[in-house]
PDB file of C-alpha atoms and ligand atoms in Angstrom:
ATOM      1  CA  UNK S   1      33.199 116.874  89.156  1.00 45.00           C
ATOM      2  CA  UNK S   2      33.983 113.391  88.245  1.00 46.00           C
ATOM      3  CA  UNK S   3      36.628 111.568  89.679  1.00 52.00           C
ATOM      4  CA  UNK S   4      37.434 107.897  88.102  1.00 48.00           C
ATOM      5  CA  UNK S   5      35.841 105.069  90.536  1.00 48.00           C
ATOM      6  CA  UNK S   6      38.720 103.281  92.222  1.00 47.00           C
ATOM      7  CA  UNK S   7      39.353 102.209  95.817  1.00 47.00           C
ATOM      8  CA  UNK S   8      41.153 104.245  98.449  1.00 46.00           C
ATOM      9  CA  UNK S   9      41.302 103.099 101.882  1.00 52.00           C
ATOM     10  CA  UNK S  10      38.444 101.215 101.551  1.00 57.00           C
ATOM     11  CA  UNK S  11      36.202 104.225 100.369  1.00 66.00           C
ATOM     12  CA  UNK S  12      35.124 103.920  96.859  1.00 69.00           C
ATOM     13  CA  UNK S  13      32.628 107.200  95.555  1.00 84.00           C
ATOM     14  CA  UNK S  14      32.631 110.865  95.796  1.00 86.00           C
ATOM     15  CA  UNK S  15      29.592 110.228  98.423  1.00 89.00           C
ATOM     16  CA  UNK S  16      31.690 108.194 100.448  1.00 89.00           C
ATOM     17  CA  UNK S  17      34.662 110.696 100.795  1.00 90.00           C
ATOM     18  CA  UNK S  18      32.179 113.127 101.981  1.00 92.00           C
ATOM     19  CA  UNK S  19      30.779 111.254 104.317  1.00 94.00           C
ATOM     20  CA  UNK S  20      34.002 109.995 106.092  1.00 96.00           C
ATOM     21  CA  UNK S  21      35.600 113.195 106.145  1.00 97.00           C
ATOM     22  CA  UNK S  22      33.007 115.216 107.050  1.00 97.00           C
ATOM     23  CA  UNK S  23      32.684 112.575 110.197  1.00 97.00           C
ATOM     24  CA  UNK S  24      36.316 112.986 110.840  1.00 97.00           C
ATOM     25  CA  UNK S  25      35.838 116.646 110.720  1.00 97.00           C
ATOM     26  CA  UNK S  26      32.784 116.158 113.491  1.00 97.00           C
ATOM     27  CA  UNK S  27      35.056 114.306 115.646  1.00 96.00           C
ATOM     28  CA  UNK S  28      38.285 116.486 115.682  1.00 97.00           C
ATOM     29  CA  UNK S  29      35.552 119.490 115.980  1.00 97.00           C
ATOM     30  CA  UNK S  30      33.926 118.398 119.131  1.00 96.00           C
ATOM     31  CA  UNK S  31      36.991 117.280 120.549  1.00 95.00           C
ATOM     32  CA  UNK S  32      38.932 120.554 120.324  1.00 95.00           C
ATOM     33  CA  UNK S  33      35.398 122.134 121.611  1.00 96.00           C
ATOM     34  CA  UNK S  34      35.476 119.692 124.656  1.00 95.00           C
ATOM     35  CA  UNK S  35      38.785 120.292 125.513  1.00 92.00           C
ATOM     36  CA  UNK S  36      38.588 123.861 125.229  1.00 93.00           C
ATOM     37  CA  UNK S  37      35.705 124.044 127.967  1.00 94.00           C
ATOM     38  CA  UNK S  38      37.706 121.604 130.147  1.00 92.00           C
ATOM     39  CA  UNK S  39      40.557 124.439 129.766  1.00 86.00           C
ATOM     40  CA  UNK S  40      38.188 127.020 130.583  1.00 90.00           C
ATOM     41  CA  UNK S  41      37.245 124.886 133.816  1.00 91.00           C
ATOM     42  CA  UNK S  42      40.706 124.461 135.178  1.00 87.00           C
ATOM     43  CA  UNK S  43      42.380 127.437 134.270  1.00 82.00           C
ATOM     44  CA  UNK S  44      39.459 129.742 133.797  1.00 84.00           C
ATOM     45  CA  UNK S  45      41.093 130.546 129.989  1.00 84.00           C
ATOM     46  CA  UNK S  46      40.121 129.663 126.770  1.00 89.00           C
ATOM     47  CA  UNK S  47      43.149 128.847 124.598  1.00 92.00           C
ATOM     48  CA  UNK S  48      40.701 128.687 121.538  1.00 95.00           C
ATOM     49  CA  UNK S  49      39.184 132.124 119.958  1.00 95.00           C
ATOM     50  CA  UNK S  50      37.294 129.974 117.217  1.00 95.00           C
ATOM     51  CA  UNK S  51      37.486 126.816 114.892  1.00 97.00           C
ATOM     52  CA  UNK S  52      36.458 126.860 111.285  1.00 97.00           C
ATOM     53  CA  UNK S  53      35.876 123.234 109.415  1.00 97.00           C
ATOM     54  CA  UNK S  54      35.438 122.706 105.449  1.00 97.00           C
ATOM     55  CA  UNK S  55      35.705 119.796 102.706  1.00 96.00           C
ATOM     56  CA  UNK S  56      38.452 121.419  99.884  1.00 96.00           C
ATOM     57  CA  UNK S  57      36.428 121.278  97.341  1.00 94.00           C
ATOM     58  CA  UNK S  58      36.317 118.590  94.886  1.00 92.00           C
ATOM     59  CA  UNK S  59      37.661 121.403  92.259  1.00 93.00           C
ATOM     60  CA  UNK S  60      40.611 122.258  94.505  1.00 94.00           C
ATOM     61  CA  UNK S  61      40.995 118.276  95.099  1.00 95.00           C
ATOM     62  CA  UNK S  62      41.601 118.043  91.072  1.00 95.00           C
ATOM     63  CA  UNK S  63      43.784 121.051  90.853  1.00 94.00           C
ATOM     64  CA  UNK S  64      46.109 119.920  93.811  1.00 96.00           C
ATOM     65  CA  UNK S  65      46.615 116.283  92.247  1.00 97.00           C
ATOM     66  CA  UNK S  66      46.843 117.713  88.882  1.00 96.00           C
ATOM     67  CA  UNK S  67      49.624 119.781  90.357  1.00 95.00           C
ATOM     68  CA  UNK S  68      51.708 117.143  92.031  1.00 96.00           C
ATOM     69  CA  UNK S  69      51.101 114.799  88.779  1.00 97.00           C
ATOM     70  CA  UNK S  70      48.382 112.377  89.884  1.00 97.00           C
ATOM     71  CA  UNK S  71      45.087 110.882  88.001  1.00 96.00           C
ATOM     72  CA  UNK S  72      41.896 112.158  89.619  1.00 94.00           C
ATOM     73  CA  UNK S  73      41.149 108.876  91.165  1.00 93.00           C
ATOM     74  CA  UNK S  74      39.558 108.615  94.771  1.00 92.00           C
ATOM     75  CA  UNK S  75      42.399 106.215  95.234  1.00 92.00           C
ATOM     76  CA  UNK S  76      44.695 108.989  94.591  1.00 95.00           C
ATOM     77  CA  UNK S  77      42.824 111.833  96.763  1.00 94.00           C
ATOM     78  CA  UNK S  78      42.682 109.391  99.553  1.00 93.00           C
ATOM     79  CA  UNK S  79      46.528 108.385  99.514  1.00 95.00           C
ATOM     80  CA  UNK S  80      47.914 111.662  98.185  1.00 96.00           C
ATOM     81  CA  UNK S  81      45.634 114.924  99.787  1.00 97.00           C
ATOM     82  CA  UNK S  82      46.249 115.248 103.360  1.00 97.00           C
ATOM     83  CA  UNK S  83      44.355 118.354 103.728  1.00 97.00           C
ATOM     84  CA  UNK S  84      40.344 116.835 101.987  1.00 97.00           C
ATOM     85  CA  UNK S  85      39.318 117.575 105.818  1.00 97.00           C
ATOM     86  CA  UNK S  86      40.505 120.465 107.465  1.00 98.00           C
ATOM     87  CA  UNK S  87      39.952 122.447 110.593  1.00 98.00           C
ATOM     88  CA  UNK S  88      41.295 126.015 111.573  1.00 98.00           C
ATOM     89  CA  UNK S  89      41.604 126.478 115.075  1.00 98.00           C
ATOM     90  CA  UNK S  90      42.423 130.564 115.704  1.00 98.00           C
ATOM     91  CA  UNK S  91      43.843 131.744 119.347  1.00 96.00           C
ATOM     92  CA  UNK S  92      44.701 134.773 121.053  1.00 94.00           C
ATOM     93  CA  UNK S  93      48.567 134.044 121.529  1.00 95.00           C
ATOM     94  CA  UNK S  94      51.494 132.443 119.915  1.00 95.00           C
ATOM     95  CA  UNK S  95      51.937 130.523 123.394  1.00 93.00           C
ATOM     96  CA  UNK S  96      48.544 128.955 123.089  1.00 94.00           C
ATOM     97  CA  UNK S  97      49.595 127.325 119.886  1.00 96.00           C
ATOM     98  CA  UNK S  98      51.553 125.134 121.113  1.00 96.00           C
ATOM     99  CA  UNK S  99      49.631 124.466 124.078  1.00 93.00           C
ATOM    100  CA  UNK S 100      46.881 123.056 121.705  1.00 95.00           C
ATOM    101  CA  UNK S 101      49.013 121.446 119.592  1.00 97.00           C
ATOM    102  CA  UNK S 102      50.382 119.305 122.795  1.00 95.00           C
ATOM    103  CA  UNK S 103      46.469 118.717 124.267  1.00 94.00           C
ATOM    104  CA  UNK S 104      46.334 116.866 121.040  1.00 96.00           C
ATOM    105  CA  UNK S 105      48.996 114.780 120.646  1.00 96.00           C
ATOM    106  CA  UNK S 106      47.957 113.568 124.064  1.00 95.00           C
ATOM    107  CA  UNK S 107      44.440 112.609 122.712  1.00 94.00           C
ATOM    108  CA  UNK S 108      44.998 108.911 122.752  1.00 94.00           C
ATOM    109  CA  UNK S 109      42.241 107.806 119.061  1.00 93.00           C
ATOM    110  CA  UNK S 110      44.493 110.757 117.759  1.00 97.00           C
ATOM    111  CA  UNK S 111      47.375 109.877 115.412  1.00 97.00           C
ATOM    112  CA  UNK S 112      49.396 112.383 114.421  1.00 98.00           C
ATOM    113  CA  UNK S 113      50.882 111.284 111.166  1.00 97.00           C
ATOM    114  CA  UNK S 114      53.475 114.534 110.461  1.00 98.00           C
ATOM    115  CA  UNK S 115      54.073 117.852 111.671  1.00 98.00           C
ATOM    116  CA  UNK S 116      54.885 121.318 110.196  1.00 98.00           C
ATOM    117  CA  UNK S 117      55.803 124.205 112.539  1.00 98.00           C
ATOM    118  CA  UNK S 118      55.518 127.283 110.290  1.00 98.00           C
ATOM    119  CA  UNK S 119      55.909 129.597 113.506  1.00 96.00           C
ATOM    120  CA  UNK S 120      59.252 128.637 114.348  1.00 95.00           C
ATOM    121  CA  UNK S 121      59.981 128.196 110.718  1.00 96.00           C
ATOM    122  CA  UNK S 122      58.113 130.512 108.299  1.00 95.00           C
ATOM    123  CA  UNK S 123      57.459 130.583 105.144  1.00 95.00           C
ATOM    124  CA  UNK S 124      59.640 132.620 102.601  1.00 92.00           C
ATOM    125  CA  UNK S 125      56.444 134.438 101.622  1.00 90.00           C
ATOM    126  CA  UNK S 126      55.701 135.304 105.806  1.00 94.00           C
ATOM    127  CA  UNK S 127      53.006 132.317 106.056  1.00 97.00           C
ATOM    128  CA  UNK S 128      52.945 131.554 109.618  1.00 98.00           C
ATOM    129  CA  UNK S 129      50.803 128.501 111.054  1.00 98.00           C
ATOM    130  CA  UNK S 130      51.489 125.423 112.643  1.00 98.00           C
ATOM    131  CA  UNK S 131      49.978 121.905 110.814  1.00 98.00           C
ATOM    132  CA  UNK S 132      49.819 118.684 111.867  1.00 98.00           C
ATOM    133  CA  UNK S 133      48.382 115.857 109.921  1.00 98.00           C
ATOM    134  CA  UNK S 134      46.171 113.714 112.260  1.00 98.00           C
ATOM    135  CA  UNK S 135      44.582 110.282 111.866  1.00 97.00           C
ATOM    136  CA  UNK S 136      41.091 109.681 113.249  1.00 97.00           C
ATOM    137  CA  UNK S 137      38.979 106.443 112.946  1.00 96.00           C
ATOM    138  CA  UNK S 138      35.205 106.836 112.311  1.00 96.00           C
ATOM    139  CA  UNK S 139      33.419 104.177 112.662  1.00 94.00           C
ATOM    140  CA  UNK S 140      30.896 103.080 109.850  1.00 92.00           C
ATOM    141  CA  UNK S 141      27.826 100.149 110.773  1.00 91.00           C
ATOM    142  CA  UNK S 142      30.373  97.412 109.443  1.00 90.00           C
ATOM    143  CA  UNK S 143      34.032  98.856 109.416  1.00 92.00           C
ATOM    144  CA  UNK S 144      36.394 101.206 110.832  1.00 94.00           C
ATOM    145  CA  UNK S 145      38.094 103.793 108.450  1.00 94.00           C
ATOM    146  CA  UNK S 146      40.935 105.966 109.309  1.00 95.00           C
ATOM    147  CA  UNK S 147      41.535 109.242 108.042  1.00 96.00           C
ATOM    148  CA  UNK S 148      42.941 112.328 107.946  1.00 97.00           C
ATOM    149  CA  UNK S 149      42.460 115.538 109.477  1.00 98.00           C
ATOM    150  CA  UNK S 150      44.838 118.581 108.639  1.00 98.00           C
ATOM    151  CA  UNK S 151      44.804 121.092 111.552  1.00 98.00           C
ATOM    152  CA  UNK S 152      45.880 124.127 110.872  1.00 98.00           C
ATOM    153  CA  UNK S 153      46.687 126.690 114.401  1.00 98.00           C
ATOM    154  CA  UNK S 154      47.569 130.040 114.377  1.00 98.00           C
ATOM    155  CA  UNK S 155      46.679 132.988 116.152  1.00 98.00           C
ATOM    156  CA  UNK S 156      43.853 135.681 114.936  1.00 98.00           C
ATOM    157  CA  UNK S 157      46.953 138.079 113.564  1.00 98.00           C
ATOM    158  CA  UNK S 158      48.687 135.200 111.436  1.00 98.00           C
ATOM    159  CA  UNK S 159      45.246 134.127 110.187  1.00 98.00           C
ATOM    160  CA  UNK S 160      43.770 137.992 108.811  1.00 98.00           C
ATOM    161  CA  UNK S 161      47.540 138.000 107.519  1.00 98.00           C
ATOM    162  CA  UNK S 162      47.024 134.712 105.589  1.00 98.00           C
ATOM    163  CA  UNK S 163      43.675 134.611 104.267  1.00 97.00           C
ATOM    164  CA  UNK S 164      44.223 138.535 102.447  1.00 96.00           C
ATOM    165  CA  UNK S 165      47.504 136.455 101.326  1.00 95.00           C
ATOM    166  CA  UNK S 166      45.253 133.608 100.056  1.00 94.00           C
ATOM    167  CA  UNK S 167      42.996 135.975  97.936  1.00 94.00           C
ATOM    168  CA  UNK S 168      46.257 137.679  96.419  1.00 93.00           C
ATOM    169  CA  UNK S 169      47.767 134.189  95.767  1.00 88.00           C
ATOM    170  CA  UNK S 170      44.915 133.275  93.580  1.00 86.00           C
ATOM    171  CA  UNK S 171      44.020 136.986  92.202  1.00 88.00           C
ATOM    172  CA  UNK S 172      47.398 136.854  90.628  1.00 89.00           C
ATOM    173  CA  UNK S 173      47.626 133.333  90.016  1.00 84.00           C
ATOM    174  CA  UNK S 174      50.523 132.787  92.265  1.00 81.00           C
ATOM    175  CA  UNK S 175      52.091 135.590  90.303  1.00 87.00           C
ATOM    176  CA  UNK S 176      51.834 138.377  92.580  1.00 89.00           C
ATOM    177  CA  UNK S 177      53.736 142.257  91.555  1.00 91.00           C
ATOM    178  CA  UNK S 178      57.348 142.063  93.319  1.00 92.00           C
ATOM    179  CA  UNK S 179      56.222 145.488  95.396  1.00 94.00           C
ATOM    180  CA  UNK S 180      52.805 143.673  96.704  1.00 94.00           C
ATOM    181  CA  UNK S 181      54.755 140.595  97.803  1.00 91.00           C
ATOM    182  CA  UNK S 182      57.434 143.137  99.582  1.00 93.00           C
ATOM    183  CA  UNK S 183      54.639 145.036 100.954  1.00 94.00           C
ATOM    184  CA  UNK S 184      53.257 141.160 102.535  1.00 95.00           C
ATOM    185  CA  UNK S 185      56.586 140.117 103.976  1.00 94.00           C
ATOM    186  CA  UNK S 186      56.606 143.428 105.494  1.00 96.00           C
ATOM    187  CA  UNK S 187      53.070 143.034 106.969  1.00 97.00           C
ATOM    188  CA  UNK S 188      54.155 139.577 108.212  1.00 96.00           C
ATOM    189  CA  UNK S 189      56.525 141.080 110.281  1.00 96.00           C
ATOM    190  CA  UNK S 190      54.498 143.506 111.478  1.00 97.00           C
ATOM    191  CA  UNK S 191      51.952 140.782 112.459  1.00 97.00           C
ATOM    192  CA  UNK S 192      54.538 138.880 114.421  1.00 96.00           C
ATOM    193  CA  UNK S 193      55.912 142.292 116.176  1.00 97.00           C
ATOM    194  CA  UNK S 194      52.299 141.903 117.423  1.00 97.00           C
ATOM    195  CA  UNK S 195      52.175 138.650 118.366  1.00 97.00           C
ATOM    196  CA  UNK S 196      54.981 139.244 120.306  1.00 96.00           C
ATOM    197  CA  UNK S 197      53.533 142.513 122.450  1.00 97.00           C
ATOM    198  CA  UNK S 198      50.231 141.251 122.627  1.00 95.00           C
ATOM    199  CA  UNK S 199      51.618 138.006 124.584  1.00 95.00           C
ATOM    200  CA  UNK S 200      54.066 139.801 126.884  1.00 96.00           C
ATOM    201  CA  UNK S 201      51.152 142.634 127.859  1.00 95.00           C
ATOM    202  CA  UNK S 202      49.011 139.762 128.565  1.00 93.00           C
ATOM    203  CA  UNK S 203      51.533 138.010 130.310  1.00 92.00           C
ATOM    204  CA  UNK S 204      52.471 141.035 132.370  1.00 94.00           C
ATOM    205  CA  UNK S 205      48.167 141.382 133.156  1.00 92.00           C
ATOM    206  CA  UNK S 206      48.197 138.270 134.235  1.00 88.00           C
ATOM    207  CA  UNK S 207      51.256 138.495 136.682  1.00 90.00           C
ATOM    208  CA  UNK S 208      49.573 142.145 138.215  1.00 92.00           C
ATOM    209  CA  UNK S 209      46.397 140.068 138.341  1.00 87.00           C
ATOM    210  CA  UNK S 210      47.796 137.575 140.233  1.00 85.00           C
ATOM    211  CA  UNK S 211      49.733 140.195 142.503  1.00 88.00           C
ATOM    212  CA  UNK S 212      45.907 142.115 143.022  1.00 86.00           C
ATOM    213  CA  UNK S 213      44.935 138.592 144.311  1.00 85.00           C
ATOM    214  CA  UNK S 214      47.267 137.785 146.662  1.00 85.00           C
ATOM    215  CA  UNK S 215      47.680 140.998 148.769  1.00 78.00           C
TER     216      UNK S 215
HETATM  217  P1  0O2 H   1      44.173 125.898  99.541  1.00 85.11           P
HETATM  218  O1  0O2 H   1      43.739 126.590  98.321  1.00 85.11           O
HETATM  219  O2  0O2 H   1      44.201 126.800 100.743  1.00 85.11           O
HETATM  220  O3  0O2 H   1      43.406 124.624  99.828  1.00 85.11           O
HETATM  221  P2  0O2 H   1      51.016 118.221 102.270  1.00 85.11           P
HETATM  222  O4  0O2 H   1      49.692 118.506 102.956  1.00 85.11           O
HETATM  223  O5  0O2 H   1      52.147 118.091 103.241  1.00 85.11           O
HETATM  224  O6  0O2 H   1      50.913 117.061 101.319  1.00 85.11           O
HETATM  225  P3  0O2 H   1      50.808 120.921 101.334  1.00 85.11           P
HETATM  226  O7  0O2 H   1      49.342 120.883 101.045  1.00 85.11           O
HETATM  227  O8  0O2 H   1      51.662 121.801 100.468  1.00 85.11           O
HETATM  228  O9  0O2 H   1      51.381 119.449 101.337  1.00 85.11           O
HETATM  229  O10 0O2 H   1      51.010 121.280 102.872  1.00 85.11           O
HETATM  230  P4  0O2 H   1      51.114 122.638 103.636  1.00 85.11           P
HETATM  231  O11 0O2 H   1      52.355 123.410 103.316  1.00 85.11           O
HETATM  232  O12 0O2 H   1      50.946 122.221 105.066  1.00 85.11           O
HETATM  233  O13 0O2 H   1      49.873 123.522 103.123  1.00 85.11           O
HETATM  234  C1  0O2 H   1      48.564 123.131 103.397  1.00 85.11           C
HETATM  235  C2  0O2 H   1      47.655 124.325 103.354  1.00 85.11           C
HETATM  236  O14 0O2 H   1      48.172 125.387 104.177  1.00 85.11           O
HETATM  237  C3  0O2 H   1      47.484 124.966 101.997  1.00 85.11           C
HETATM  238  O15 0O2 H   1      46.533 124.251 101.230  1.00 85.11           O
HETATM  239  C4  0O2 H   1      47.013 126.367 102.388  1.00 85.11           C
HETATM  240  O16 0O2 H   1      45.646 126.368 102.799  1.00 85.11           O
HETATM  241  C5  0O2 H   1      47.862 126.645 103.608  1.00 85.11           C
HETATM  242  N1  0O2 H   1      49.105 127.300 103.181  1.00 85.11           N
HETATM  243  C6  0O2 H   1      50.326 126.740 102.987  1.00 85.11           C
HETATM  244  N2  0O2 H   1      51.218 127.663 102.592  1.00 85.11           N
HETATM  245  C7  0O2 H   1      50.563 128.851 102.541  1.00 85.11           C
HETATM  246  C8  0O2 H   1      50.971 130.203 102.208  1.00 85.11           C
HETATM  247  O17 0O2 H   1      52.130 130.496 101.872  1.00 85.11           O
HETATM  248  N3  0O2 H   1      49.981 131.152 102.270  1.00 85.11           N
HETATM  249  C9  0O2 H   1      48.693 130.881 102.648  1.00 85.11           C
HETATM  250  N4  0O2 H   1      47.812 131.896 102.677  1.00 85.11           N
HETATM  251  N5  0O2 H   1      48.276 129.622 102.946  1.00 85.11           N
HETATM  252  C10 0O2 H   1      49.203 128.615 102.894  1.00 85.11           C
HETATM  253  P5  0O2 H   1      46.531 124.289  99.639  1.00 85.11           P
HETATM  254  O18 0O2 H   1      45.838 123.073  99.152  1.00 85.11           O
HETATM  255  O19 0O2 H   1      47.950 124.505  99.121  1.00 85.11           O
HETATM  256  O20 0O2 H   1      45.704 125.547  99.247  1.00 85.11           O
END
């Protein structure tokens, strides 16, 4: 794939995206791993089920600027794609969402640039999944470059929910029959009905655990 040499953000090659963002991606990883087995020490939980990390693709890349109406320059990747880096992080409840979401706003080399809160507000197709945009800096041998992260959270349901969405999306070229779409939003619903028992029987194990302990 061949993107026109210009200079984003002080990164000026195909190489050189890589590179950065796949050492942004190594950061937010390990920190998200670190503070998951601080969680586990203190509360004796883990909030996180499992992270995935990927580049988009530098075909993806293309098709996204394309899209919005932008040159496939670096320069315009850098400035326009907020998502080049991206982590998953999948949890066991809704609750814990939000939980990680706050652990990292209070990481202190973590900017978060914007926010969007697809749980409380979800998509007219039934996407649910919270985003925020973050900033990292990695540091190279003679400079410091900040970049983006998209984190995407969202609990095991809302993610087997989206990624059969995904593949449908693109099967049908975003063009999907109006009974399959129907049949989704239904499914979405179903997958927060879920969410919803699945937190409140946990809760309630906890509470009876707690009860066991005290007596
Ligand atoms: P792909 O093919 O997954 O990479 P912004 O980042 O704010 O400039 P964007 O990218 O529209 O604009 O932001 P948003 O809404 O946060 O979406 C980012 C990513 O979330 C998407 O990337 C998808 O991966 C996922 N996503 C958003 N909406 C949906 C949805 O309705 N269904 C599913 N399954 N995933 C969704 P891409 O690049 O659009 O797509």
């Amino acid at each position: 794939m061949d993107f026109l040499g210009a200079n984003g953000d002080g990164i000026d090659s195909w190489q050189e995206v890589t590179l950065v963002y796949n050492a942004a991606l190594k950061q937010v990883q390990t920190k998200m791993e670190i503070l998951n087995d601080e969680f586990q020490h203190v509360h004796q939980y883990n909030p996180i089920e499992h992270i995935k990390a990927r580049i988009k693709t530098p075909e993806s890349i293309v098709k996204k600027l394309k899209r919005r109406g932008y040159e496939s320059t670096i320069e315009n990747m850098v400035k326009y794609i907020n998502d080049i880096a991206g982590i998953r992080i999948i949890c066991s409840f809704t609750s814990d969402i939000y939980r990680i979401a706050e652990m990292i706003r209070d990481q202190k080399d973590i900017h978060v640039v914007s926010v969007k809160d697809y749980i409380t507000y979800p998509k007219a197709s039934g996407y649910k999944s919270y985003h925020m945009i973050v900033m990292v800096p990695v540091y190279l041998s003679d400079r410091i470059v900040d970049t983006k992260v998209e984190i995407q959270i969202r609990t095991v349901a809302m993610d087997f929910w989206a990624s059969l969405e995904h593949k449908i999306h693109y099967k049908f070229e975003g063009d999907a029959p109006e009974h399959i779409k129907a049949e989704l939003i239904e499914c979405a619903h179903m997958v927060a009905d879920l969410d919803a028992r699945m937190l409140s029987l946990n809760e309630e194990i906890l509470e009876l655990a707690k009860e066991h302990s005290e007596k």
